[in-house]
Coordinates of C-alpha atoms in Angstrom, one line a residue:
M14 CA 99.3 141.4 214.8
A15 CA 98.8 137.8 214.4
H16 CA 95.4 138.3 212.9
A17 CA 96.8 140.8 210.3
S18 CA 99.6 138.5 209.4
R19 CA 97.2 135.8 208.7
T20 CA 95.1 138.1 206.5
V21 CA 98.1 139.1 204.5
R22 CA 99.1 135.5 204.1
A23 CA 95.6 134.5 202.9
T24 CA 95.6 137.3 200.5
T25 CA 99.0 136.2 199.2
I26 CA 97.8 132.7 198.8
A27 CA 94.7 133.8 197.0
L28 CA 96.8 136.0 194.7
R29 CA 99.1 133.0 194.0
A30 CA 96.1 130.8 193.3
A31 CA 94.6 133.3 190.9
L32 CA 98.0 133.6 189.1
V33 CA 98.3 129.8 188.8
A34 CA 94.7 129.5 187.5
S35 CA 95.3 132.3 185.0
T36 CA 98.5 130.6 183.8
L37 CA 96.7 127.2 183.5
L38 CA 93.9 128.8 181.6
C39 CA 96.2 130.4 179.0
A40 CA 98.1 127.1 178.6
G41 CA 94.8 125.3 178.1
Q42 CA 93.7 127.7 175.4
A43 CA 97.0 127.4 173.6
F44 CA 96.7 123.6 173.7
A45 CA 93.1 123.7 172.4
L46 CA 94.1 125.9 169.4
S47 CA 97.0 123.6 168.6
E48 CA 94.5 120.7 168.4
I49 CA 92.4 122.3 165.6
K50 CA 92.9 120.3 162.3
P51 CA 93.7 122.2 159.1
D52 CA 90.7 121.0 157.2
E53 CA 88.4 122.5 159.8
T54 CA 89.5 126.0 158.8
A55 CA 90.8 125.6 155.1
P56 CA 88.3 125.7 152.2
P57 CA 87.2 122.3 150.8
E58 CA 89.3 120.8 148.0
V59 CA 87.7 120.9 144.5
T60 CA 87.1 117.3 143.3
D61 CA 85.0 118.1 140.2
P62 CA 87.3 117.0 137.2
T63 CA 85.6 119.5 134.8
P64 CA 88.2 122.1 133.9
L65 CA 87.6 125.7 134.4
P66 CA 86.5 127.5 131.3
D67 CA 89.2 129.2 129.2
L68 CA 88.6 132.9 129.3
T69 CA 91.2 133.6 126.6
P70 CA 89.5 135.6 123.8
D71 CA 88.5 133.3 120.9
R72 CA 90.4 134.2 117.7
S73 CA 89.4 131.2 115.7
G74 CA 87.3 133.3 113.4
E75 CA 90.4 135.3 112.3
A76 CA 92.0 134.0 109.0
P77 CA 95.6 133.0 109.5
T78 CA 98.1 135.1 107.7
P79 CA 99.8 132.8 105.1
N80 CA 103.5 132.7 104.7
P81 CA 104.2 133.7 101.1
A82 CA 107.3 131.6 101.1
T83 CA 105.6 128.4 102.3
P84 CA 102.4 127.3 100.5
P85 CA 99.8 125.3 102.6
Q86 CA 100.7 121.6 102.8
D87 CA 97.3 120.5 101.6
A88 CA 97.1 122.8 98.7
T89 CA 96.9 121.1 95.3
P90 CA 97.5 122.8 91.9
S91 CA 94.3 123.6 90.0
E92 CA 93.8 122.3 86.5
S93 CA 93.9 125.8 85.1
A94 CA 97.2 126.6 86.9
P95 CA 100.0 127.6 84.5
P96 CA 102.8 125.0 84.1
A97 CA 106.0 125.5 86.0
D98 CA 109.0 127.0 84.2
G99 CA 110.5 124.6 81.7
E100 CA 107.4 122.3 81.6
P101 CA 105.4 122.3 78.3
A102 CA 101.8 123.2 78.6
E103 CA 99.3 120.4 77.8
T104 CA 97.4 121.1 74.6
E105 CA 94.7 119.3 72.8
P106 CA 95.9 117.6 69.7
S107 CA 95.1 119.4 66.5
E108 CA 92.9 117.9 63.8
E109 CA 96.1 117.4 61.6
E110 CA 97.8 115.5 64.5
T111 CA 94.8 113.1 64.9
A112 CA 94.0 112.7 61.2
D113 CA 94.3 109.2 59.8
P114 CA 97.2 109.2 57.4
A115 CA 95.4 106.7 55.1
R116 CA 92.5 109.1 54.5
P117 CA 92.7 111.4 51.5
H118 CA 95.0 114.4 52.0
V119 CA 93.0 116.9 49.9
D120 CA 92.7 120.6 50.5
P121 CA 90.8 122.3 47.6
D122 CA 92.5 125.6 48.5
A123 CA 96.0 124.3 48.9
V124 CA 98.7 124.1 46.2
V125 CA 98.6 120.8 44.3
P126 CA 101.6 118.7 45.6
E127 CA 104.3 117.7 43.3
I128 CA 103.6 114.5 41.3
I129 CA 106.7 112.3 41.3
Y130 CA 107.5 109.5 38.8
D131 CA 111.3 109.4 39.5
L132 CA 111.8 106.4 41.7
S133 CA 115.4 107.5 42.5
R134 CA 113.9 110.1 44.7
L135 CA 112.6 107.5 47.1
P136 CA 114.6 106.7 50.2
G137 CA 116.4 103.3 49.8
P138 CA 114.1 101.4 52.3
T139 CA 111.0 102.8 50.7
R140 CA 112.1 101.9 47.2
R141 CA 113.0 98.4 48.4
M142 CA 109.6 97.8 49.9
R143 CA 107.9 98.9 46.8
E144 CA 110.0 96.4 44.7
L145 CA 109.2 93.6 47.1
I146 CA 105.5 94.2 46.9
L147 CA 105.6 94.4 43.1
E148 CA 107.5 91.1 42.9
A149 CA 104.8 89.5 45.0
T150 CA 102.0 90.9 42.7
K151 CA 103.7 89.6 39.6
S152 CA 104.2 86.2 41.0
G153 CA 100.4 85.6 41.1
D154 CA 100.8 84.1 44.7
I155 CA 99.2 86.3 47.3
E156 CA 101.0 84.4 50.0
K157 CA 104.1 86.3 48.9
L158 CA 102.7 89.4 50.6
R159 CA 102.5 87.8 54.0
P160 CA 106.1 88.6 55.2
L161 CA 105.6 92.2 54.0
L162 CA 102.4 92.9 55.8
G163 CA 103.9 92.6 59.3
M164 CA 102.2 91.5 62.5
G165 CA 100.5 92.9 65.6
D166 CA 100.7 96.7 66.1
G167 CA 103.1 97.0 63.2
A168 CA 100.8 95.2 60.7
T169 CA 99.8 97.0 57.5
T170 CA 96.3 98.6 57.8
L171 CA 94.0 96.8 55.3
S172 CA 90.7 98.2 56.6
F173 CA 89.6 101.3 58.5
G174 CA 87.6 99.1 60.8
G175 CA 90.4 96.7 61.5
V176 CA 90.9 93.1 60.4
E177 CA 90.0 90.1 62.6
G178 CA 91.9 87.0 61.7
D179 CA 94.4 86.3 58.9
L180 CA 95.4 89.2 56.7
I181 CA 95.9 87.2 53.6
E182 CA 92.5 85.6 54.0
F183 CA 91.0 89.1 54.4
L184 CA 92.6 90.1 51.0
K185 CA 91.2 87.0 49.3
Q186 CA 87.8 87.9 50.5
Q187 CA 88.1 91.4 49.1
S188 CA 89.2 90.0 45.8
G189 CA 86.4 89.4 43.2
D190 CA 87.8 86.1 42.2
G191 CA 88.3 84.8 45.7
E192 CA 91.9 83.8 45.2
G193 CA 93.4 87.3 45.5
H194 CA 94.4 87.8 41.9
E195 CA 92.2 90.8 41.4
I196 CA 93.7 92.4 44.5
L197 CA 97.2 91.7 43.3
A198 CA 96.4 93.3 39.9
I199 CA 95.0 96.5 41.7
L200 CA 98.0 96.6 44.0
E201 CA 100.4 96.4 41.0
E202 CA 98.5 99.2 39.0
V203 CA 98.5 101.4 42.1
L204 CA 102.3 101.1 42.6
E205 CA 103.0 101.7 38.9
A206 CA 101.4 105.1 39.1
G207 CA 103.1 108.3 40.1
F208 CA 103.3 109.1 43.8
V209 CA 103.4 112.1 46.3
H210 CA 105.6 112.8 49.2
I211 CA 103.5 114.1 52.1
D212 CA 104.3 115.6 55.5
A213 CA 108.0 115.8 54.7
G214 CA 110.1 116.2 57.8
K215 CA 107.3 115.2 60.2
P216 CA 106.9 112.0 62.2
E217 CA 104.0 111.0 59.9
E218 CA 106.1 111.5 56.7
L219 CA 104.9 109.2 53.9
Y220 CA 105.2 108.3 50.3
V221 CA 101.8 107.5 48.8
W222 CA 100.6 105.8 45.6
P223 CA 98.8 106.8 43.5
Y224 CA 99.2 110.6 43.5
F225 CA 95.4 111.1 43.1
F226 CA 95.3 110.5 46.8
A227 CA 96.5 114.1 47.4
V228 CA 95.1 115.9 44.4
P229 CA 91.5 117.3 44.2
I230 CA 89.6 115.2 41.8
E231 CA 88.2 118.2 39.9
K232 CA 91.7 119.5 39.2
L233 CA 92.9 116.4 37.3
T234 CA 94.0 117.2 33.8
P235 CA 92.8 115.1 30.8
P236 CA 96.1 113.1 30.7
Q237 CA 95.8 112.5 34.5
R238 CA 92.3 111.3 34.1
V239 CA 93.5 108.8 31.6
E240 CA 96.0 107.5 34.2
L241 CA 93.2 107.4 36.7
F242 CA 91.0 105.2 34.4
R243 CA 93.8 102.6 34.4
I244 CA 92.9 102.0 38.0
V245 CA 89.2 102.8 38.3
T246 CA 86.1 102.7 36.2
A247 CA 84.1 105.7 34.9
G248 CA 81.4 105.0 37.5
D249 CA 84.0 105.1 40.2
Y250 CA 85.2 108.4 38.9
E251 CA 81.7 109.9 39.1
D252 CA 81.4 108.7 42.7
M253 CA 84.8 110.4 43.5
K254 CA 83.7 113.6 41.9
N255 CA 80.7 113.7 44.2
Y256 CA 82.9 113.0 47.2
G257 CA 85.6 115.4 46.2
A258 CA 88.6 113.1 46.5
Y259 CA 90.1 109.8 45.3
I260 CA 88.8 107.0 47.5
F261 CA 90.0 103.9 45.8
Y262 CA 92.9 101.7 46.9
R263 CA 96.1 103.5 47.9
V264 CA 99.5 102.4 49.4
G265 CA 101.6 104.3 51.9
I266 CA 105.2 103.5 52.8
T267 CA 107.3 105.3 55.3
P268 CA 110.9 106.5 54.6
E269 CA 112.1 103.6 56.8
G270 CA 110.4 101.1 54.5
R271 CA 107.4 100.1 56.6
W272 CA 104.2 99.3 54.6
M273 CA 101.7 101.4 56.5
F274 CA 98.5 100.9 54.6
F275 CA 96.7 99.4 51.6
V276 CA 93.1 100.5 51.9
A277 CA 90.1 101.8 49.9
G278 CA 87.2 104.0 51.0
D279 CA 86.9 107.3 52.9

């Protein structure tokens, strides 16, 4: 009996030892698993800064749909675009608008303008300027014209090419006698002739002496040619016939009394 009891006890001790060992083994495995670091099982972190490619479909080749109510900000109107409502269209000036008012106004096919001798039909300022010019011519002193010729941009045109220097000195140089007396005589004869009223109602409206300025030279009547020879010679007349217009000295005065020109030539 004692021997059997010892055997049972040994067996029990062995079983207990086995149980303890099993328990310790499980605990050891659990402890080992808890010691595993996360980076030993997780995938490595991406350190490359290059971004991943955008796999969104590329639509840059598609034209954007414009908003009809909102024009593109960088759009500029073309030169041929029509003007906006209420804005006048830019047009090239016509030949009449750019024509020099001092050059002959002769249209062979046009009706001959009215030739006027009645000075009462002149506007007051125009008539007064004519009188002042005539007073200066009759005085024999060409300096009397100086205050009537104006200055700067408002000066009377004495040459198509412009005048450099003193206007009175220029007139003296144009005079055959060098003192200006011949020019004064021509100026007086021109202003004593009949005149024409041109471009009435327009900004370029003028009263011009002599009336031959606006009458085709070949349409002059015999009495009118006699008037012409008071101012020019027969040789001048032949030259004018070849040119087709009167090209000797003429005077233009505005309705406001400004002396616009005293020129000869074409």
